[in-house]
Amino acid sequence: DSASRYDFVIVGGGTSGLVVANRLSEMKGFTVAVIEAGDSVLKNANVSAVTGYGQAFGTEIDWAYQTEDQTYAGGSKQIIRAGKAIGGTSTINGMSYTRAQKVQIDSWEQVGNEGWNWDNLSSYYKKSEKFQVPTSEQVARGADYYIAYHGEHGPLKVGWPQAMTNSSVLPQLDETFQQLGLPYNRDCNGGSMVGLTVHPNTVDSEANLRHDAARAYYWPYQHRPNLKIISNTSANKIIWESDSRNEAVAVGVEVTGVNGVETIYASKEVILSAGSLRSPMLLELSGIGNPGILGQFDIPVQVNISTVGENLQDQTNNGFSYEGNEFWLGSPTFSALPSADDIFGENAPTIASDVNSSLAEYAKRVSEYSNGAVEEANVLAAFQLQHDLIFKSQVPYAEIVLLPIGNSFSNEYWPLLPFSRGSVHINSTDGSQPPSINPNYFMFGQDLKAHADVARYIRKVFSTPPLRTIVGEEFAPGRKHVPENASDSIWEGWVKSKYRSNFHPVGTASMLPRDKGGVVDAELRVYGTKNVRVVDASVLPFQITGHLTSTLYAVAERASDLIKKRYIF
Ligand code: FDA
């Protein structure tokens, strides 16, 4: 029946999927359907409130995925949050808008993804963005920018919260970090991230609301006759043309929704945007993946790509808290982004060479963990690149989010580029069952050590005036648990007992040449298929030092143009 036939079927109406839906439905004469497991959250106050971070956690709009036991991190499971709603994870995230370091995006092209470089992506960062120039009041509290870095006509509102933190804080932080050699960065969104910065957020500054993917890319366009969201509906797998020969040809998607199980047909393309923990699972359920894994579930192999679901890269997050000697109002958006040189000073070259000498061993272990699905030489090449980004290009080593709120001054931090690699795979043939997720947190001693090194740096920051004078006692970790001059093993013990996921999983359907372990090509098409693409955090081949959404919006904008150019001449 024509009601379930569309030109394009997008699975997942989240951060990336709604961009693609919006842009493809600009093509008159082509119909677009979005299959989304969640529902509208337009009226959900846990979503819209600018100060509501965390309120949606554990509610029905949080998938709250559970990992496998984390063997290298003390054994326990972790929760990885992700949004289940029209708007996806952008409806529950922290709203920070920071992009990446230029060299990181350029590295995507260097490894063989033609056209994926900073200059090209820059125009898409801008295309997606509607930058809101801060008011004089916001400027007085630290909002700062170079207008040349920003787009002013895109759908996504980027700016500062109405109520920013007291204007006394930024000069105090700046003076403190200057003493430690970390410069002030007026605008971290131009490809150069290192420094202390007051970054913008994805907020509608005037209405004082979260600007998520749905508010930006869907609700204002919902009346387009060729755009349809099928919500409260879960995709189970891709349906293939029966006589697919050299290439697998998708004809639609099997879903479970309000009418039970049915097929939504796609005459042109199927685009998976279900997120980095879900899109690889849909590939496996559809017969694309490692034959060894598919065989365990009697799933016939459509395309043999052994790396589907591998290369899972997440970060680990931890934090400090201090008693405040002042009282702070408003929403802080301060981040310090020190490089390896900032943290290690004159020891940096020694650490760089220590890490370098471990890379071959790390690569071997990642390959072994994947039972050979990931080739050692490919991981080693990725690790060498990562090592050079950290120690030669000096991309940020860690992000330290500074949170003066009320009468406490806390922070959250995460080393930005850990070496640990994990996986996400199916657990059953039932699409409604969550996947088996193993990020292998702290698989390598270096990743744990990075936490201890950053933690020591943070304590130094809080012991440096003038910051020292505005905070009192250290509540967490507290000097009782982690004394001054504590050893690595004491710091590391604390890290393992308190860390959580940083909720930035990427890489599980990496965009890379096929012989380098890629799942999708530079047009984000799944190898061996004629008309299936992945557009979401799965395709980022390497972790980045920005928060993810700004880059995902830009990637999805570029992906949309790559798709459109095949249909409009
Ligand atoms: P996303 O998760 O947005 O979309 C996937 C969609 O697919 C969801 O709507 C889901 O319901 C749907 N879906 C899944 N399986 C399906 C199925 N089988 N059938 C139908 N639908 C299905 N980033 C940032 O830039 N700044 C920040 O401050 C933060 N902070 C932050 C905090 C927290 C708590 C989290 C969890 C994450 C962040 N992030 C962040 C990260 C960022 O929000 C995240 O990486 C992106 O939103 C992910 O976008 P995707 O498009 O990959 O998936």
Coordinates of N, CA and C and ligand atoms in Angstrom, one line a residue, residues 11-16 35-38 53 57 63 81-85 87-90 92-96 233-235 273-276 278 282 503-504 536-537 547-550 552, ligand 1:
V11 N 16.3 5.5 9.4 CA 16.0 4.8 10.6 C 16.7 5.6 11.8
G12 N 15.8 6.1 12.6 CA 16.3 6.9 13.7 C 16.1 8.4 13.5
G13 N 15.2 9.0 14.2 CA 14.9 10.4 14.1 C 15.7 11.2 15.2
G14 N 17.0 11.0 15.2 CA 17.8 11.7 16.2 C 18.6 12.8 15.7
T15 N 19.7 13.1 16.3 CA 20.6 14.2 16.0 C 20.9 14.2 14.5
S16 N 21.4 13.1 14.0 CA 21.8 13.1 12.6 C 20.7 12.8 11.6
I35 N 11.8 6.6 10.7 CA 11.3 5.6 11.7 C 12.0 5.9 13.0
E36 N 11.2 6.2 14.0 CA 11.8 6.6 15.3 C 11.1 5.8 16.4
A37 N 12.0 5.2 17.3 CA 11.5 4.4 18.4 C 10.8 5.2 19.4
G38 N 11.2 6.5 19.6 CA 10.7 7.3 20.7 C 9.5 8.2 20.1
Y53 N 19.8 19.8 32.8 CA 20.7 18.7 32.5 C 20.6 17.6 33.5
F57 N 17.5 11.7 32.7 CA 18.2 10.5 32.9 C 17.3 9.5 33.6
W63 N 17.6 5.6 26.8 CA 17.8 4.2 26.5 C 18.5 3.5 27.7
R81 N 24.1 6.6 28.4 CA 22.8 7.2 28.1 C 22.7 7.6 26.7
A82 N 21.5 7.6 26.2 CA 21.2 7.9 24.8 C 19.7 8.3 24.7
G83 N 19.4 9.2 23.9 CA 18.0 9.7 23.9 C 17.1 8.8 23.0
K84 N 15.9 8.5 23.5 CA 14.9 7.8 22.8 C 13.7 8.7 22.6
A85 N 13.8 9.5 21.5 CA 12.8 10.6 21.3 C 13.0 11.2 19.9
G87 N 14.4 13.6 18.0 CA 15.5 14.5 18.4 C 16.7 13.7 19.0
G88 N 16.4 12.5 19.4 CA 17.5 11.6 19.8 C 18.2 12.1 21.0
T89 N 19.5 11.8 21.0 CA 20.4 12.2 22.2 C 20.5 13.7 22.3
S90 N 20.3 14.5 21.3 CA 20.3 15.9 21.4 C 19.3 16.4 22.4
I92 N 18.7 15.1 25.4 CA 19.1 14.9 26.8 C 20.5 15.3 27.1
N93 N 21.2 15.8 26.1 CA 22.6 16.0 26.3 C 23.0 17.3 27.0
G94 N 24.3 17.6 27.2 CA 24.7 18.7 27.9 C 24.7 20.0 27.1
M95 N 24.4 19.9 25.8 CA 24.2 21.1 25.0 C 25.5 21.9 24.6
S96 N 26.6 21.4 25.1 CA 27.9 22.1 24.8 C 28.1 22.1 23.3
T233 N 8.0 3.5 16.8 CA 8.1 2.4 15.9 C 9.6 2.1 15.8
S234 N 9.9 0.8 16.0 CA 11.3 0.3 16.0 C 11.6 -0.4 14.8
A235 N 12.8 -0.1 14.2 CA 13.3 -0.9 13.0 C 13.9 -2.2 13.5
S273 N 20.4 5.9 10.9 CA 20.9 7.0 11.8 C 20.4 6.7 13.2
A274 N 20.6 5.4 13.6 CA 20.1 5.0 14.9 C 21.1 5.2 16.1
G275 N 22.2 5.8 15.7 CA 23.3 6.0 16.8 C 24.3 5.0 16.7
S276 N 25.5 5.3 17.4 CA 26.7 4.4 17.3 C 26.5 3.1 18.0
R278 N 23.5 1.5 18.0 CA 22.4 0.8 17.4 C 22.5 0.6 15.9
L282 N 21.8 -3.0 13.8 CA 20.8 -3.1 12.6 C 21.5 -3.7 11.4
F503 N 29.7 9.2 27.5 CA 28.6 9.2 26.5 C 29.0 9.7 25.1
H504 N 30.2 9.5 24.7 CA 30.6 9.9 23.4 C 31.1 8.7 22.5
D536 N 25.5 8.8 11.2 CA 25.4 9.2 12.7 C 26.8 9.0 13.3
A537 N 26.9 9.0 14.6 CA 28.2 8.9 15.3 C 29.0 7.7 15.0
H547 N 32.9 18.2 21.7 CA 31.6 17.4 22.0 C 31.1 17.0 20.6
L548 N 30.2 16.0 20.6 CA 30.0 15.4 19.3 C 29.0 16.1 18.4
T549 N 27.9 16.7 19.0 CA 26.8 17.1 18.1 C 27.2 18.1 17.0
S550 N 28.0 19.1 17.3 CA 28.3 20.1 16.2 C 28.8 19.4 15.0
L552 N 28.5 16.2 14.3 CA 27.5 15.3 13.7 C 26.5 16.0 12.8
Ligands
FDA1 P1 21.0 9.8 18.4 O1 21.1 9.1 19.6 O2 20.9 11.3 18.5 O3 19.9 9.3 17.4 C1 19.5 8.0 17.3 C2 18.0 7.8 17.2 O4 17.7 6.5 16.7 C3 17.3 8.0 18.6 O5 16.3 8.9 18.5 C4 16.8 6.6 18.9 O6 15.7 6.6 19.7 C5 16.6 6.0 17.5 N1 16.7 4.6 17.4 C6 17.6 3.7 17.9 N2 17.4 2.5 17.6 C7 16.2 2.5 16.8 C8 15.5 1.5 16.1 N3 15.8 0.2 16.1 N4 14.4 1.9 15.4 C9 14.0 3.2 15.4 N5 14.7 4.2 16.0 C10 15.8 3.8 16.7 N6 27.2 16.2 22.7 C11 27.4 17.6 22.5 O7 27.7 18.0 21.4 N7 27.4 18.4 23.7 C12 27.1 17.9 24.9 O8 27.1 18.6 25.9 C13 26.9 16.5 25.0 N8 26.6 16.0 26.2 C14 26.0 14.7 26.3 C15 25.4 14.3 27.5 C16 24.8 13.0 27.5 C17 24.1 12.6 28.8 C18 24.8 12.2 26.4 C19 24.1 10.9 26.4 C20 25.4 12.6 25.2 C21 26.0 13.9 25.2 N9 26.6 14.4 24.0 C22 26.9 15.7 23.9 C23 26.8 13.5 22.8 C24 25.8 13.7 21.7 O9 24.5 14.2 22.2 C25 25.6 12.4 20.9 O10 26.8 11.9 20.5 C26 24.7 12.6 19.7 O11 23.5 13.3 20.0 C27 24.4 11.3 18.9 O12 23.8 11.6 17.7 P2 23.4 10.4 16.7 O13 22.7 11.0 15.6 O14 24.6 9.5 16.5 O15 22.4 9.5 17.5

